[in-house]
Structures are given as C-alpha cells and as structure tokens.
C-alpha cells in the first residue's frame, strides 16, 4: 500500500533539516547497496541540502552519481517506513563494529559514556543519527546529487582525505526544477563575472577581501552615494566623517574591545595602540559629546558614509557580498525617549522608499538579545518592544531571529529579495540604550536637568559594496539608466566615421549623459558584441547614414533593437528615463 503524503512540511529551517537529513540517510543506503565496502563518516543536513563523507576504494565520477541516484529512486519507491531506535552507547558500538564502520566507531567512542544514541532504520539499512527524520522514504520525492569533493576526516589535513557527495532534495519535483533553474541563473548573474565583463572592480591577490574599484565601478558607487546624500539631506540628516583610525581606549569604552575584537584590525602609532574602526558609532559619539544639546535640538541625526574594516575568515569572502573593507551608509540618531517610536517609523519608511526605487521587495527580521549582550534585561525588553511596535504600527510582517541582535541592542534587519528569490541582508535599524551610557551622553531637558538620550544606529544599503553586488546580480548588469556607467555607446563603422562619432558623443554628453566612443579599427560586429557584453545601456552605430542625417539606429541592453529615432527625441527619452530612475 502506498500512502500518499501531499504536504511534507518544508517551510522552516528545522523542517528542511529533517528533510535533508532523511535524504542523506537514503543516499547512504543507496551507497551501501552499490558499494558494500563503503565506510561512512558523517552525513549532515546543511544550509542548502545535505552531504555524506565516505571512504571508498574507488574514486567516484559523475556517472557513478547518476547510478546512486537511480538506487535512491528505488528506495524512495519502496516507501520504507523510517523508525527511530534508541540504543545505549555499548549497543551502538557493537553495531558499528559488526558492520565494520571504523569512522562510526570513532564517533561513538568520542561521546560521553552515558550518551543516549539513536539509530534510524529503514528496510535493511540503519544509520546513527540524532534525528528526527521523516516517517517514510517516499516523502523525498525529488532529489539530485550535485557534486563530489574531497574532505578530510574531522576537517584535519593530518587525517585521511574522504569523498564528500553533495545533494539537494525537495518534497516536489517542481521545486527541484526551480532550484536547479535558479542555480543556472545565479551563475549567469554572478556579480564577480559581470563585474569583470563590465570592468567595474577587481580583487587583487595583494588584498584578499579588499575590493579595488575601477572607473566604471566608481560611477555606480558615486551615483548611489549622491542619491543617498540627497535623500538624507531632505530628511534632515547632517553628514559627518569620522576617522578610520582611533585610539584603542575608545574601543574599550564602547565595548568593541570586549565584544568585537576578533573582527578588528589594530595598529600602532608612536608607541600607542590604535584600532581601525569596524563600526562608525564611537566616532559619532565623540561628535555628539563635543557640545551640550538641549531637548529642543532633538533628534540629532548624524549620517556618515563610513569606511570600515572588519576581519572575516578567508573562506567566507565572496566578491562584493562579503569583504573585509566596505562603506556603510550609516547614521546615528540621538533622541528623547518619547521620540523613539516616531523616529523608528520614519527610518522604516525611508528604507522602504529607497528599496522601492530599485524595485526590491524585502522581509524584516527582528533580531533579539544575543549571548554576549551588554546592558540590563529591562533595557533589552524595552528596546525590543519599541522595534516591535514600530513595525506593527506600520502593518509590516516580520520574523524573529532569537539571539541575533548586536551586542549593544536588538535590531530590525531588512533582507532584500532579488529576482531569483534569494535574500540578502542589507539594511538594519538598531536601538541602543548602552552606548549613550558608556559615553555618558546627556542633553538638557525642559526641567533644566541632564538626561540620557536614546540612540539608534541604522543603515539602508547596509554597505555600498553588498548593495552594488545585489544590484548587479538582480539586474544581470543591465542597471537602471541612472546608474549605468556607459549610458550611450557610440560605435563608428570605420575610421572615416570617427569624427561623426566623436561629435555625436559631445552632443549627447552636453545633454548630461555618459557616453563612450569605440573608434578602434575593429569590425563593427565585434565592437557591438563587446558593448553588449559590457552592458552599455544604449548602443548607436555611426556609419554613412548617420553622418548625413539626424536619425540614429538604437539598440538597448534591455530591449534589443529599437529601430530609428531622431537625435533630439532619443536624448529626451534618455533624460526622462534618468530623471524618473526608471527600472
Ligand atoms: Zn553604530
């Protein structure tokens, strides 16, 4: 009898873990059927799928993977019930010895004497797992084995190199198809590849995690920053710029030394210890402290496009998405306690406005008190409640990430959703009662007494770097015109048309557009292909006809061939597209 389960839960991280652990078990079972000598190490669920590390006399190939998949399909069709069987440590050890599984023996031996263990049995197979797993093998309806890699036993180079098989699985075939499709898309959109093709930035071997911006990358960066500055000035923010290097004492006062040291770089000046800022807050606190504020001055909004350095492990670096130096579009706002809610709502609205200019949807996550928190439980509850109320007042749905807050306060994180459904943590709003205390910040109240202001830290883009990376992948490099480094590419058909091309470029530039002329002695088709690869927004080929008339033949990076336009009409169309920040 086949029991059809329509809805295997697959929403939360925990549900996915159960699903992928079960898939790993099925893969192991298939491996044992095909290779009776296989030795199993570990086979966990990971963020995206599952793997199993195995020791096998032969090197597996892609052809072997499809055989293993076939066997897994059989196990799924057999619809075997999966049963949890608690065992003592001794029983587990006995079973591992009987099955000649040396890695399992080592794992069991490393556990405490009184450890409670569980085997999960399905059909002839059983595996040592913490669980839980799904009830039946038939629930894993769609899966694919993705790749084979080498992995040292227990992650140490001193140990034997094992083979790691990665897989992914879903409750429905359509979900697997979509996932595989998105993988192809993600590869096609990889900002590191597109960044090279557009000549935007590079990552020199001399600076791992330190991006080097090229002229065209700077255009995008500067456009983003000007847009940001304009909006913030409208919203009554005042810009500051705080030093990159500040005395180490300051970082003791701020709490960074105790709670953030491992992410910081240090240096020495004239025999004194200094730190390179990983955050802009302490500098902003110094700016606030320079004078006495009155309640009438509040809120004080100090914004800063702050250049910070944070140490990240080399393995986690990823193009512009995870770097060791970046510019945060930061602001520190000091306010009266009764202004907190209104200010929070204004910030959330500002973030929403900015994201919608790029057409992004997003999800909000409230991250609460972490292990290494400073400050009283009361302050934390008060701050968390304020954040909650602000989003709820605005009718915004949010998830909660327990323990995900900054060490000085809880936060709302904004995760952008890109066109292939991935999310990227970008904006953040953090409420902080601690730093004002640590730096003894005050303002004069209506009663003439000194009071403690509340502080908000917030970013919208998060970092210019990551935001640029997300934009490039989201738009596949075909950026909205206002951001495009080359808005009009003018290609001359042959040398005798160069003059016309340069003259046209001058005219278009005079209208406020960014142009580039390709007057190289190359075939027109080749030059056009290069311009397309560089994602130049509009391409105009200048030949005989253009030299004698005012009509332009236009190709757009987004729409392809657009036909002919009178020059003035073309320019006006682009000006409008830029002014509207059209998508
Ligand atoms: Zn801050």
JSON list of C-alpha atoms in Angstrom, two decimals, residues 282-477:
[
{"chain": "A", "resi": 282, "resn": "UNK", "atom": "CA", "xyz": [32.27, 55.63, 18.58]},
{"chain": "A", "resi": 283, "resn": "UNK", "atom": "CA", "xyz": [33.28, 58.45, 16.23]},
{"chain": "A", "resi": 284, "resn": "UNK", "atom": "CA", "xyz": [29.67, 59.64, 16.06]},
{"chain": "A", "resi": 285, "resn": "UNK", "atom": "CA", "xyz": [29.50, 59.55, 19.87]},
{"chain": "A", "resi": 286, "resn": "UNK", "atom": "CA", "xyz": [32.56, 61.80, 20.06]},
{"chain": "A", "resi": 287, "resn": "UNK", "atom": "CA", "xyz": [30.86, 64.22, 17.67]},
{"chain": "A", "resi": 288, "resn": "UNK", "atom": "CA", "xyz": [27.75, 64.31, 19.86]},
{"chain": "A", "resi": 289, "resn": "UNK", "atom": "CA", "xyz": [29.77, 64.82, 23.01]},
{"chain": "A", "resi": 290, "resn": "UNK", "atom": "CA", "xyz": [31.60, 67.91, 21.72]},
{"chain": "A", "resi": 291, "resn": "UNK", "atom": "CA", "xyz": [28.81, 70.22, 22.87]},
{"chain": "A", "resi": 292, "resn": "UNK", "atom": "CA", "xyz": [25.73, 70.36, 25.05]},
{"chain": "A", "resi": 293, "resn": "UNK", "atom": "CA", "xyz": [22.43, 69.59, 23.33]},
{"chain": "A", "resi": 294, "resn": "UNK", "atom": "CA", "xyz": [19.04, 70.70, 24.60]},
{"chain": "A", "resi": 295, "resn": "UNK", "atom": "CA", "xyz": [15.80, 68.75, 24.27]},
{"chain": "A", "resi": 296, "resn": "UNK", "atom": "CA", "xyz": [14.82, 71.28, 21.59]},
{"chain": "A", "resi": 297, "resn": "UNK", "atom": "CA", "xyz": [17.70, 70.09, 19.36]},
{"chain": "A", "resi": 298, "resn": "UNK", "atom": "CA", "xyz": [16.44, 66.52, 19.35]},
{"chain": "A", "resi": 299, "resn": "UNK", "atom": "CA", "xyz": [16.53, 64.34, 17.39]},
{"chain": "A", "resi": 300, "resn": "UNK", "atom": "CA", "xyz": [20.14, 64.83, 16.27]},
{"chain": "A", "resi": 301, "resn": "UNK", "atom": "CA", "xyz": [20.72, 62.80, 13.10]},
{"chain": "A", "resi": 302, "resn": "UNK", "atom": "CA", "xyz": [24.38, 62.32, 12.22]},
{"chain": "A", "resi": 303, "resn": "UNK", "atom": "CA", "xyz": [24.83, 60.44, 8.97]},
{"chain": "A", "resi": 304, "resn": "UNK", "atom": "CA", "xyz": [28.09, 59.04, 7.65]},
{"chain": "A", "resi": 305, "resn": "UNK", "atom": "CA", "xyz": [29.20, 57.08, 4.61]},
{"chain": "A", "resi": 306, "resn": "UNK", "atom": "CA", "xyz": [31.70, 55.39, 6.87]},
{"chain": "A", "resi": 307, "resn": "UNK", "atom": "CA", "xyz": [34.63, 53.34, 5.62]},
{"chain": "A", "resi": 308, "resn": "UNK", "atom": "CA", "xyz": [35.04, 50.36, 7.97]},
{"chain": "A", "resi": 309, "resn": "UNK", "atom": "CA", "xyz": [37.31, 47.31, 8.12]},
{"chain": "A", "resi": 310, "resn": "UNK", "atom": "CA", "xyz": [36.24, 44.00, 9.60]},
{"chain": "A", "resi": 311, "resn": "UNK", "atom": "CA", "xyz": [38.17, 40.81, 9.71]},
{"chain": "A", "resi": 312, "resn": "UNK", "atom": "CA", "xyz": [36.34, 37.94, 8.02]},
{"chain": "A", "resi": 313, "resn": "UNK", "atom": "CA", "xyz": [37.76, 34.43, 7.64]},
{"chain": "A", "resi": 314, "resn": "UNK", "atom": "CA", "xyz": [39.23, 33.99, 4.16]},
{"chain": "A", "resi": 315, "resn": "UNK", "atom": "CA", "xyz": [36.86, 31.11, 3.41]},
{"chain": "A", "resi": 316, "resn": "UNK", "atom": "CA", "xyz": [33.80, 33.32, 3.87]},
{"chain": "A", "resi": 317, "resn": "UNK", "atom": "CA", "xyz": [34.91, 36.09, 1.48]},
{"chain": "A", "resi": 318, "resn": "UNK", "atom": "CA", "xyz": [32.63, 36.35, -1.54]},
{"chain": "A", "resi": 319, "resn": "UNK", "atom": "CA", "xyz": [33.11, 39.07, -4.14]},
{"chain": "A", "resi": 320, "resn": "UNK", "atom": "CA", "xyz": [31.44, 42.30, -3.05]},
{"chain": "A", "resi": 321, "resn": "UNK", "atom": "CA", "xyz": [28.93, 40.39, -0.91]},
{"chain": "A", "resi": 322, "resn": "UNK", "atom": "CA", "xyz": [31.39, 39.62, 1.88]},
{"chain": "A", "resi": 323, "resn": "UNK", "atom": "CA", "xyz": [34.50, 41.77, 2.07]},
{"chain": "A", "resi": 324, "resn": "UNK", "atom": "CA", "xyz": [36.95, 42.98, 4.70]},
{"chain": "A", "resi": 325, "resn": "UNK", "atom": "CA", "xyz": [36.57, 46.67, 3.97]},
{"chain": "A", "resi": 326, "resn": "UNK", "atom": "CA", "xyz": [33.41, 48.44, 2.99]},
{"chain": "A", "resi": 327, "resn": "UNK", "atom": "CA", "xyz": [31.44, 51.66, 3.21]},
{"chain": "A", "resi": 328, "resn": "UNK", "atom": "CA", "xyz": [28.41, 51.58, 5.45]},
{"chain": "A", "resi": 329, "resn": "UNK", "atom": "CA", "xyz": [25.66, 54.08, 4.73]},
{"chain": "A", "resi": 330, "resn": "UNK", "atom": "CA", "xyz": [25.44, 54.72, 8.41]},
{"chain": "A", "resi": 331, "resn": "UNK", "atom": "CA", "xyz": [23.60, 57.13, 10.66]},
{"chain": "A", "resi": 332, "resn": "UNK", "atom": "CA", "xyz": [23.47, 57.60, 14.39]},
{"chain": "A", "resi": 333, "resn": "UNK", "atom": "CA", "xyz": [20.41, 59.31, 15.74]},
{"chain": "A", "resi": 334, "resn": "UNK", "atom": "CA", "xyz": [20.19, 60.69, 19.26]},
{"chain": "A", "resi": 335, "resn": "UNK", "atom": "CA", "xyz": [16.73, 61.39, 20.63]},
{"chain": "A", "resi": 336, "resn": "UNK", "atom": "CA", "xyz": [14.38, 61.81, 23.57]},
{"chain": "A", "resi": 337, "resn": "UNK", "atom": "CA", "xyz": [12.82, 58.55, 24.80]},
{"chain": "A", "resi": 338, "resn": "UNK", "atom": "CA", "xyz": [9.38, 59.74, 23.62]},
{"chain": "A", "resi": 339, "resn": "UNK", "atom": "CA", "xyz": [10.72, 60.30, 20.09]},
{"chain": "A", "resi": 340, "resn": "UNK", "atom": "CA", "xyz": [11.88, 56.71, 19.63]},
{"chain": "A", "resi": 341, "resn": "UNK", "atom": "CA", "xyz": [8.76, 55.28, 18.04]},
{"chain": "A", "resi": 342, "resn": "UNK", "atom": "CA", "xyz": [8.22, 58.13, 15.59]},
{"chain": "A", "resi": 343, "resn": "UNK", "atom": "CA", "xyz": [11.87, 58.10, 14.58]},
{"chain": "A", "resi": 344, "resn": "UNK", "atom": "CA", "xyz": [11.83, 54.32, 14.06]},
{"chain": "A", "resi": 345, "resn": "UNK", "atom": "CA", "xyz": [8.79, 54.62, 11.83]},
{"chain": "A", "resi": 346, "resn": "UNK", "atom": "CA", "xyz": [10.41, 57.38, 9.78]},
{"chain": "A", "resi": 347, "resn": "UNK", "atom": "CA", "xyz": [13.51, 55.24, 9.26]},
{"chain": "A", "resi": 348, "resn": "UNK", "atom": "CA", "xyz": [11.48, 52.22, 8.21]},
{"chain": "A", "resi": 349, "resn": "UNK", "atom": "CA", "xyz": [9.58, 54.39, 5.73]},
{"chain": "A", "resi": 350, "resn": "UNK", "atom": "CA", "xyz": [12.84, 55.80, 4.38]},
{"chain": "A", "resi": 351, "resn": "UNK", "atom": "CA", "xyz": [14.22, 52.28, 3.86]},
{"chain": "A", "resi": 352, "resn": "UNK", "atom": "CA", "xyz": [11.01, 51.26, 2.13]},
{"chain": "A", "resi": 353, "resn": "UNK", "atom": "CA", "xyz": [11.20, 54.34, -0.16]},
{"chain": "A", "resi": 354, "resn": "UNK", "atom": "CA", "xyz": [14.79, 53.63, -1.13]},
{"chain": "A", "resi": 355, "resn": "UNK", "atom": "CA", "xyz": [14.27, 49.92, -1.82]},
{"chain": "A", "resi": 356, "resn": "UNK", "atom": "CA", "xyz": [11.24, 50.62, -3.96]},
{"chain": "A", "resi": 357, "resn": "UNK", "atom": "CA", "xyz": [13.34, 52.86, -6.24]},
{"chain": "A", "resi": 358, "resn": "UNK", "atom": "CA", "xyz": [15.23, 49.68, -7.18]},
{"chain": "A", "resi": 359, "resn": "UNK", "atom": "CA", "xyz": [12.09, 47.55, -7.31]},
{"chain": "A", "resi": 360, "resn": "UNK", "atom": "CA", "xyz": [13.15, 45.34, -4.41]},
{"chain": "A", "resi": 361, "resn": "UNK", "atom": "CA", "xyz": [10.75, 43.59, -2.09]},
{"chain": "A", "resi": 362, "resn": "UNK", "atom": "CA", "xyz": [12.14, 42.66, 1.31]},
{"chain": "A", "resi": 363, "resn": "UNK", "atom": "CA", "xyz": [11.45, 40.87, 4.52]},
{"chain": "A", "resi": 364, "resn": "UNK", "atom": "CA", "xyz": [12.01, 42.19, 8.03]},
{"chain": "A", "resi": 365, "resn": "UNK", "atom": "CA", "xyz": [13.58, 40.20, 10.84]},
{"chain": "A", "resi": 366, "resn": "UNK", "atom": "CA", "xyz": [13.63, 41.27, 14.48]},
{"chain": "A", "resi": 367, "resn": "UNK", "atom": "CA", "xyz": [16.90, 40.03, 15.99]},
{"chain": "A", "resi": 368, "resn": "UNK", "atom": "CA", "xyz": [16.82, 39.76, 19.78]},
{"chain": "A", "resi": 369, "resn": "UNK", "atom": "CA", "xyz": [19.28, 39.64, 22.68]},
{"chain": "A", "resi": 370, "resn": "UNK", "atom": "CA", "xyz": [22.47, 37.66, 21.92]},
{"chain": "A", "resi": 371, "resn": "UNK", "atom": "CA", "xyz": [24.71, 35.66, 24.29]},
{"chain": "A", "resi": 372, "resn": "UNK", "atom": "CA", "xyz": [27.32, 38.42, 24.54]},
{"chain": "A", "resi": 373, "resn": "UNK", "atom": "CA", "xyz": [24.82, 41.23, 25.23]},
{"chain": "A", "resi": 374, "resn": "UNK", "atom": "CA", "xyz": [25.72, 44.20, 27.41]},
{"chain": "A", "resi": 375, "resn": "UNK", "atom": "CA", "xyz": [23.10, 46.06, 29.47]},
{"chain": "A", "resi": 376, "resn": "UNK", "atom": "CA", "xyz": [20.14, 45.05, 31.61]},
{"chain": "A", "resi": 377, "resn": "UNK", "atom": "CA", "xyz": [17.38, 42.66, 30.60]},
{"chain": "A", "resi": 378, "resn": "UNK", "atom": "CA", "xyz": [14.90, 45.50, 31.18]},
{"chain": "A", "resi": 379, "resn": "UNK", "atom": "CA", "xyz": [16.59, 47.77, 28.65]},
{"chain": "A", "resi": 380, "resn": "UNK", "atom": "CA", "xyz": [16.62, 44.94, 26.15]},
{"chain": "A", "resi": 381, "resn": "UNK", "atom": "CA", "xyz": [12.92, 44.23, 26.58]},
{"chain": "A", "resi": 382, "resn": "UNK", "atom": "CA", "xyz": [12.12, 47.93, 26.28]},
{"chain": "A", "resi": 383, "resn": "UNK", "atom": "CA", "xyz": [14.17, 48.23, 23.09]},
{"chain": "A", "resi": 384, "resn": "UNK", "atom": "CA", "xyz": [12.73, 45.05, 21.56]},
{"chain": "A", "resi": 385, "resn": "UNK", "atom": "CA", "xyz": [9.19, 46.20, 22.33]},
{"chain": "A", "resi": 386, "resn": "UNK", "atom": "CA", "xyz": [9.83, 49.58, 20.69]},
{"chain": "A", "resi": 387, "resn": "UNK", "atom": "CA", "xyz": [11.06, 47.91, 17.49]},
{"chain": "A", "resi": 388, "resn": "UNK", "atom": "CA", "xyz": [8.12, 45.52, 17.50]},
{"chain": "A", "resi": 389, "resn": "UNK", "atom": "CA", "xyz": [5.59, 48.32, 17.99]},
{"chain": "A", "resi": 390, "resn": "UNK", "atom": "CA", "xyz": [7.07, 50.39, 15.18]},
{"chain": "A", "resi": 391, "resn": "UNK", "atom": "CA", "xyz": [6.82, 47.60, 12.58]},
{"chain": "A", "resi": 392, "resn": "UNK", "atom": "CA", "xyz": [3.42, 46.53, 13.83]},
{"chain": "A", "resi": 393, "resn": "UNK", "atom": "CA", "xyz": [2.11, 50.12, 13.66]},
{"chain": "A", "resi": 394, "resn": "UNK", "atom": "CA", "xyz": [3.21, 50.25, 10.05]},
{"chain": "A", "resi": 395, "resn": "UNK", "atom": "CA", "xyz": [1.50, 46.90, 9.36]},
{"chain": "A", "resi": 396, "resn": "UNK", "atom": "CA", "xyz": [4.74, 45.25, 8.29]},
{"chain": "A", "resi": 397, "resn": "UNK", "atom": "CA", "xyz": [5.10, 41.50, 8.81]},
{"chain": "A", "resi": 398, "resn": "UNK", "atom": "CA", "xyz": [8.30, 40.31, 10.43]},
{"chain": "A", "resi": 399, "resn": "UNK", "atom": "CA", "xyz": [10.11, 37.18, 11.57]},
{"chain": "A", "resi": 400, "resn": "UNK", "atom": "CA", "xyz": [12.05, 36.84, 14.81]},
{"chain": "A", "resi": 401, "resn": "UNK", "atom": "CA", "xyz": [15.70, 35.72, 14.97]},
{"chain": "A", "resi": 402, "resn": "UNK", "atom": "CA", "xyz": [16.28, 34.82, 18.62]},
{"chain": "A", "resi": 403, "resn": "UNK", "atom": "CA", "xyz": [19.75, 35.85, 19.81]},
{"chain": "A", "resi": 404, "resn": "UNK", "atom": "CA", "xyz": [20.61, 37.60, 16.55]},
{"chain": "A", "resi": 405, "resn": "UNK", "atom": "CA", "xyz": [20.94, 41.14, 17.92]},
{"chain": "A", "resi": 406, "resn": "UNK", "atom": "CA", "xyz": [24.10, 43.30, 18.11]},
{"chain": "A", "resi": 407, "resn": "UNK", "atom": "CA", "xyz": [25.91, 43.16, 21.43]},
{"chain": "A", "resi": 408, "resn": "UNK", "atom": "CA", "xyz": [24.60, 46.62, 22.38]},
{"chain": "A", "resi": 409, "resn": "UNK", "atom": "CA", "xyz": [20.98, 46.31, 21.25]},
{"chain": "A", "resi": 410, "resn": "UNK", "atom": "CA", "xyz": [18.25, 44.48, 19.33]},
{"chain": "A", "resi": 411, "resn": "UNK", "atom": "CA", "xyz": [17.74, 45.23, 15.66]},
{"chain": "A", "resi": 412, "resn": "UNK", "atom": "CA", "xyz": [15.46, 45.02, 12.68]},
{"chain": "A", "resi": 413, "resn": "UNK", "atom": "CA", "xyz": [17.25, 43.54, 9.70]},
{"chain": "A", "resi": 414, "resn": "UNK", "atom": "CA", "xyz": [16.00, 44.13, 6.18]},
{"chain": "A", "resi": 415, "resn": "UNK", "atom": "CA", "xyz": [16.57, 41.23, 3.79]},
{"chain": "A", "resi": 416, "resn": "UNK", "atom": "CA", "xyz": [16.26, 42.17, 0.13]},
{"chain": "A", "resi": 417, "resn": "UNK", "atom": "CA", "xyz": [14.65, 39.63, -2.16]},
{"chain": "A", "resi": 418, "resn": "UNK", "atom": "CA", "xyz": [16.24, 39.52, -5.61]},
{"chain": "A", "resi": 419, "resn": "UNK", "atom": "CA", "xyz": [14.64, 38.41, -8.87]},
{"chain": "A", "resi": 420, "resn": "UNK", "atom": "CA", "xyz": [15.59, 34.76, -8.35]},
{"chain": "A", "resi": 421, "resn": "UNK", "atom": "CA", "xyz": [14.20, 34.61, -4.85]},
{"chain": "A", "resi": 422, "resn": "UNK", "atom": "CA", "xyz": [17.45, 34.85, -2.88]},
{"chain": "A", "resi": 423, "resn": "UNK", "atom": "CA", "xyz": [17.56, 37.16, 0.12]},
{"chain": "A", "resi": 424, "resn": "UNK", "atom": "CA", "xyz": [20.41, 39.43, 1.15]},
{"chain": "A", "resi": 425, "resn": "UNK", "atom": "CA", "xyz": [20.69, 41.12, 4.50]},
{"chain": "A", "resi": 426, "resn": "UNK", "atom": "CA", "xyz": [21.19, 44.80, 3.75]},
{"chain": "A", "resi": 427, "resn": "UNK", "atom": "CA", "xyz": [19.51, 47.48, 5.88]},
{"chain": "A", "resi": 428, "resn": "UNK", "atom": "CA", "xyz": [19.45, 47.40, 9.66]},
{"chain": "A", "resi": 429, "resn": "UNK", "atom": "CA", "xyz": [17.91, 49.51, 12.43]},
{"chain": "A", "resi": 430, "resn": "UNK", "atom": "CA", "xyz": [19.36, 49.06, 15.90]},
{"chain": "A", "resi": 431, "resn": "UNK", "atom": "CA", "xyz": [18.11, 50.55, 19.11]},
{"chain": "A", "resi": 432, "resn": "UNK", "atom": "CA", "xyz": [20.76, 51.22, 21.73]},
{"chain": "A", "resi": 433, "resn": "UNK", "atom": "CA", "xyz": [20.48, 52.28, 25.37]},
{"chain": "A", "resi": 434, "resn": "UNK", "atom": "CA", "xyz": [24.05, 51.16, 26.15]},
{"chain": "A", "resi": 435, "resn": "UNK", "atom": "CA", "xyz": [26.45, 53.39, 24.24]},
{"chain": "A", "resi": 436, "resn": "UNK", "atom": "CA", "xyz": [24.90, 56.65, 25.47]},
{"chain": "A", "resi": 437, "resn": "UNK", "atom": "CA", "xyz": [25.51, 55.33, 28.98]},
{"chain": "A", "resi": 438, "resn": "UNK", "atom": "CA", "xyz": [29.05, 54.14, 28.32]},
{"chain": "A", "resi": 439, "resn": "UNK", "atom": "CA", "xyz": [29.96, 57.50, 26.81]},
{"chain": "A", "resi": 440, "resn": "UNK", "atom": "CA", "xyz": [27.93, 59.41, 29.39]},
{"chain": "A", "resi": 441, "resn": "UNK", "atom": "CA", "xyz": [25.91, 61.29, 26.77]},
{"chain": "A", "resi": 442, "resn": "UNK", "atom": "CA", "xyz": [23.40, 63.83, 28.05]},
{"chain": "A", "resi": 443, "resn": "UNK", "atom": "CA", "xyz": [21.04, 66.56, 26.94]},
{"chain": "A", "resi": 444, "resn": "UNK", "atom": "CA", "xyz": [19.38, 69.33, 28.92]},
{"chain": "A", "resi": 445, "resn": "UNK", "atom": "CA", "xyz": [15.70, 68.59, 29.45]},
{"chain": "A", "resi": 446, "resn": "UNK", "atom": "CA", "xyz": [12.80, 71.05, 29.77]},
{"chain": "A", "resi": 447, "resn": "UNK", "atom": "CA", "xyz": [13.36, 70.82, 33.53]},
{"chain": "A", "resi": 448, "resn": "UNK", "atom": "CA", "xyz": [16.91, 72.17, 33.13]},
{"chain": "A", "resi": 449, "resn": "UNK", "atom": "CA", "xyz": [18.32, 68.83, 34.32]},
{"chain": "A", "resi": 450, "resn": "UNK", "atom": "CA", "xyz": [20.63, 66.50, 32.44]},
{"chain": "A", "resi": 451, "resn": "UNK", "atom": "CA", "xyz": [19.07, 63.42, 30.86]},
{"chain": "A", "resi": 452, "resn": "UNK", "atom": "CA", "xyz": [20.30, 60.46, 28.86]},
{"chain": "A", "resi": 453, "resn": "UNK", "atom": "CA", "xyz": [19.39, 60.39, 25.13]},
{"chain": "A", "resi": 454, "resn": "UNK", "atom": "CA", "xyz": [18.43, 57.17, 23.30]},
{"chain": "A", "resi": 455, "resn": "UNK", "atom": "CA", "xyz": [20.49, 56.20, 20.28]},
{"chain": "A", "resi": 456, "resn": "UNK", "atom": "CA", "xyz": [19.63, 54.48, 17.00]},
{"chain": "A", "resi": 457, "resn": "UNK", "atom": "CA", "xyz": [22.18, 53.01, 14.58]},
{"chain": "A", "resi": 458, "resn": "UNK", "atom": "CA", "xyz": [20.85, 52.41, 11.10]},
{"chain": "A", "resi": 459, "resn": "UNK", "atom": "CA", "xyz": [21.86, 51.65, 7.52]},
{"chain": "A", "resi": 460, "resn": "UNK", "atom": "CA", "xyz": [19.74, 51.39, 4.38]},
{"chain": "A", "resi": 461, "resn": "UNK", "atom": "CA", "xyz": [22.02, 49.89, 1.74]},
{"chain": "A", "resi": 462, "resn": "UNK", "atom": "CA", "xyz": [23.89, 48.09, 4.51]},
{"chain": "A", "resi": 463, "resn": "UNK", "atom": "CA", "xyz": [27.13, 48.50, 2.67]},
{"chain": "A", "resi": 464, "resn": "UNK", "atom": "CA", "xyz": [27.63, 50.13, -0.70]},
{"chain": "A", "resi": 465, "resn": "UNK", "atom": "CA", "xyz": [29.63, 47.04, -1.67]},
{"chain": "A", "resi": 466, "resn": "UNK", "atom": "CA", "xyz": [26.97, 44.45, -0.95]},
{"chain": "A", "resi": 467, "resn": "UNK", "atom": "CA", "xyz": [24.21, 46.63, -2.33]},
{"chain": "A", "resi": 468, "resn": "UNK", "atom": "CA", "xyz": [26.13, 47.02, -5.59]},
{"chain": "A", "resi": 469, "resn": "UNK", "atom": "CA", "xyz": [26.68, 43.26, -5.74]},
{"chain": "A", "resi": 470, "resn": "UNK", "atom": "CA", "xyz": [22.96, 42.64, -5.23]},
{"chain": "A", "resi": 471, "resn": "UNK", "atom": "CA", "xyz": [22.05, 45.26, -7.85]},
{"chain": "A", "resi": 472, "resn": "UNK", "atom": "CA", "xyz": [24.40, 43.76, -10.42]},
{"chain": "A", "resi": 473, "resn": "UNK", "atom": "CA", "xyz": [23.03, 40.25, -9.90]},
{"chain": "A", "resi": 474, "resn": "UNK", "atom": "CA", "xyz": [19.41, 41.39, -9.72]},
{"chain": "A", "resi": 475, "resn": "UNK", "atom": "CA", "xyz": [19.65, 43.34, -12.98]},
{"chain": "A", "resi": 476, "resn": "UNK", "atom": "CA", "xyz": [22.21, 40.96, -14.52]},
{"chain": "A", "resi": 477, "resn": "UNK", "atom": "CA", "xyz": [24.42, 44.03, -15.02]}
]
